[in-house]
Tab-separated table of C-alpha atoms in Angstrom:
chain	number	residue	atom	x	y	z
B	30	MET	CA	41.436	-75.081	114.123
B	31	LYS	CA	40.735	-71.433	113.244
B	32	THR	CA	43.716	-69.105	113.570
B	33	ALA	CA	43.765	-65.308	113.385
B	34	LEU	CA	46.731	-63.022	112.904
B	35	TYR	CA	46.830	-59.853	114.997
B	36	PRO	CA	49.496	-57.619	113.429
B	37	GLY	CA	51.041	-54.438	114.781
B	38	THR	CA	54.202	-52.756	115.950
B	39	PHE	CA	53.199	-53.064	119.627
B	40	ASP	CA	55.673	-50.370	120.677
B	41	PRO	CA	54.674	-50.791	123.418
B	42	LEU	CA	51.994	-53.415	123.931
B	43	THR	CA	49.077	-51.789	125.794
B	44	ASN	CA	46.226	-53.202	127.830
B	45	GLY	CA	44.008	-52.328	124.859
B	46	HIS	CA	46.027	-54.742	122.702
B	47	VAL	CA	45.951	-57.401	125.415
B	48	SER	CA	42.193	-57.047	125.808
B	49	LEU	CA	41.658	-57.431	122.068
B	50	VAL	CA	43.798	-60.577	121.896
B	51	ARG	CA	42.038	-62.171	124.866
B	52	ARG	CA	38.616	-61.332	123.437
B	53	GLY	CA	39.740	-62.667	120.074
B	54	ARG	CA	40.532	-65.975	121.763
B	55	GLY	CA	36.792	-66.292	122.374
B	56	VAL	CA	36.315	-66.349	118.596
B	57	PHE	CA	39.487	-68.080	117.382
B	58	ASP	CA	41.256	-71.208	118.596
B	59	ARG	CA	44.644	-69.623	118.123
B	60	ILE	CA	45.945	-66.086	117.676
B	61	ILE	CA	49.325	-65.146	116.301
B	62	VAL	CA	50.442	-61.783	117.661
B	63	ALA	CA	52.532	-60.681	114.677
B	64	ILE	CA	55.041	-57.980	115.580
B	65	ALA	CA	56.161	-55.914	112.607
B	66	ILE	CA	59.873	-55.521	112.004
B	67	ASP	CA	59.321	-53.127	109.089
B	68	THR	CA	57.655	-49.963	110.288
B	69	PRO	CA	57.754	-46.329	109.173
B	70	LYS	CA	57.694	-45.452	112.877
B	71	GLN	CA	60.881	-45.127	114.926
B	72	PRO	CA	60.300	-47.776	117.617
B	73	LEU	CA	61.449	-47.173	121.165
B	74	PHE	CA	61.886	-50.917	121.711
B	75	SER	CA	63.862	-53.245	119.444
B	76	ILE	CA	62.035	-56.069	117.704
B	77	GLU	CA	63.623	-58.510	120.168
B	78	GLU	CA	62.380	-56.487	123.140
B	79	ARG	CA	58.849	-56.156	121.731
B	80	VAL	CA	58.657	-59.903	121.065
B	81	GLU	CA	59.947	-60.817	124.531
B	82	LEU	CA	57.590	-58.394	126.310
B	83	ALA	CA	54.591	-59.811	124.426
B	84	LYS	CA	55.672	-63.424	125.009
B	85	GLU	CA	55.858	-62.721	128.730
B	86	VAL	CA	52.365	-61.183	128.771
B	87	PHE	CA	50.768	-64.131	126.932
B	88	ARG	CA	52.926	-66.931	128.384
B	89	ASN	CA	50.017	-68.615	130.179
B	90	ASP	CA	47.866	-69.118	127.065
B	91	SER	CA	49.171	-71.755	124.654
B	92	GLY	CA	46.629	-70.539	122.084
B	93	ILE	CA	48.487	-67.235	121.728
B	94	VAL	CA	51.734	-67.263	119.781
B	95	VAL	CA	54.036	-64.255	119.372
B	96	ARG	CA	56.139	-63.938	116.215
B	97	PRO	CA	58.086	-61.189	114.482
B	98	PHE	CA	57.428	-60.654	110.788
B	99	CYS	CA	58.525	-58.454	107.911
B	100	GLY	CA	56.917	-57.585	104.628
B	101	LEU	CA	53.233	-57.504	103.833
B	102	THR	CA	50.884	-58.585	106.605
B	103	VAL	CA	48.718	-60.515	104.163
B	104	GLU	CA	51.777	-62.441	102.898
B	105	PHE	CA	52.721	-63.430	106.439
B	106	ALA	CA	49.080	-64.392	107.077
B	107	ARG	CA	49.146	-66.598	103.980
B	108	GLN	CA	52.406	-68.248	105.082
B	109	GLU	CA	50.922	-68.961	108.502
B	110	GLY	CA	47.725	-70.390	107.021
B	111	VAL	CA	45.430	-68.139	109.038
B	112	ALA	CA	41.701	-67.762	108.461
B	113	ALA	CA	41.549	-64.088	109.396
B	114	ILE	CA	43.414	-60.928	110.214
B	115	LEU	CA	42.184	-59.491	113.512
B	116	ARG	CA	42.002	-55.714	113.820
B	117	GLY	CA	40.813	-53.431	116.599
B	118	LEU	CA	38.740	-50.305	116.140
B	119	ARG	CA	38.861	-47.583	118.775
B	120	ALA	CA	36.804	-44.908	117.067
B	121	VAL	CA	35.223	-43.939	113.793
B	122	SER	CA	38.524	-42.298	112.835
B	123	ASP	CA	40.183	-45.756	112.761
B	124	PHE	CA	37.527	-47.181	110.478
B	125	GLU	CA	38.436	-45.509	107.166
B	126	TYR	CA	42.092	-46.561	107.307
B	127	GLU	CA	41.274	-50.073	108.524
B	128	PHE	CA	38.554	-50.493	105.893
B	129	GLN	CA	40.946	-49.525	103.068
B	130	LEU	CA	43.594	-51.865	104.437
B	131	ALA	CA	41.093	-54.735	104.688
B	132	LEU	CA	39.969	-54.195	101.098
B	133	MET	CA	43.555	-54.189	99.829
B	134	ASN	CA	44.349	-57.352	101.798
B	135	ARG	CA	41.206	-58.980	100.386
B	136	ARG	CA	42.309	-58.050	96.871
B	137	LEU	CA	45.731	-59.617	97.492
B	138	GLU	CA	44.394	-62.759	99.219
B	139	ARG	CA	40.682	-63.559	98.830
B	140	HIS	CA	40.707	-66.451	101.318
B	141	ILE	CA	41.846	-64.414	104.300
B	142	GLN	CA	39.087	-62.427	105.994
B	143	THR	CA	39.512	-59.336	108.145
B	144	VAL	CA	37.627	-59.406	111.439
B	145	PHE	CA	37.126	-56.170	113.368
B	146	LEU	CA	36.565	-56.062	117.112
B	147	MET	CA	35.623	-52.874	118.878
B	148	THR	CA	38.039	-51.921	121.608
B	149	ASP	CA	36.654	-52.177	125.140
B	150	TYR	CA	35.375	-48.753	126.192
B	151	GLN	CA	38.029	-48.352	128.907
B	152	TRP	CA	40.823	-48.472	126.301
B	153	LEU	CA	39.261	-46.214	123.646
B	154	TYR	CA	41.528	-43.285	124.417
B	155	ILE	CA	44.915	-45.007	124.620
B	156	SER	CA	47.498	-45.670	121.950
B	157	SER	CA	51.106	-46.791	122.092
B	158	THR	CA	52.216	-43.301	121.056
B	159	MET	CA	50.183	-41.697	123.831
B	160	ILE	CA	51.551	-44.161	126.395
B	161	LYS	CA	55.162	-43.417	125.401
B	162	SER	CA	54.561	-39.665	125.582
B	163	ALA	CA	52.913	-39.880	128.982
B	164	ALA	CA	55.639	-42.165	130.364
B	165	ALA	CA	58.393	-39.899	129.001
B	166	ALA	CA	56.793	-36.954	130.816
B	167	GLY	CA	56.734	-38.897	134.087
B	168	ALA	CA	53.016	-39.778	134.171
B	169	ASP	CA	51.866	-42.848	136.059
B	170	ILE	CA	50.884	-45.332	133.335
B	171	ARG	CA	50.067	-48.102	135.785
B	172	GLY	CA	46.990	-50.003	134.610
B	173	LEU	CA	47.356	-48.848	130.989
B	174	VAL	CA	50.032	-51.363	130.034
B	175	PRO	CA	51.008	-54.773	131.422
B	176	GLU	CA	53.340	-54.455	134.415
B	177	ASN	CA	56.364	-55.886	132.568
B	178	VAL	CA	55.855	-53.289	129.840
B	179	ARG	CA	55.567	-50.476	132.406
B	180	GLU	CA	58.836	-51.593	134.006
B	181	ALA	CA	60.551	-51.801	130.598
B	182	LEU	CA	59.321	-48.301	129.703
B	183	LEU	CA	60.610	-46.870	132.977
B	184	ALA	CA	63.959	-48.608	132.467
B	185	LYS	CA	64.189	-47.271	128.908
B	186	LEU	CA	62.961	-43.733	129.627
B	187	GLY	CA	63.848	-43.227	133.258
B	188	PRO	CA	61.234	-42.153	135.814
B	189	ALA	CA	60.640	-38.686	134.292
B	190	LYS	CA	62.929	-38.426	131.283
B	191	GLY	CA	61.791	-35.588	129.086
B	192	ALA	CA	59.897	-33.836	131.872
B	193	CYS	CA	59.843	-30.083	131.466
B	194	GLN	CA	62.219	-28.150	133.720
B	195	PRO	CA	61.471	-24.459	133.123
B	196	ASP	CA	64.253	-21.973	133.656
B	197	VAL	CA	62.881	-19.487	136.180
B	198	SER	CA	65.976	-17.335	136.477
């Protein structure tokens, strides 16, 4: 059985992430969605919330497992006995960073490959950061994230928290 690890912070999980995982299931028997505990970013959602949201999204596919992890991705991949690390590419700008990361991971663990999948064209422009910004400003993010994630974002941010209220006096 071939297993891939799909690592990220997933703060929040977007439909671009979901699409990549589901497409990856066409290549791999099993995918571990590995949610990073250690991140230089300041997550909106706790690790427990991010894990639960992802588990709910993928609950109907026994070939998709959601797990938190800390430390080096390649170390976690080794511990899990995966064949590959799955990464998504949205644009050329992603490639340089992802390529360097893949080479470093290959140097640290020669038996784990990195497999890149291009993001579906309809998700090229979205990122978790962009989704959080739009939601905080009151934008309708329906269709950009799974419904449970949209509801969690609204609960966390409020319907238009952070929306600009100019003083016209």
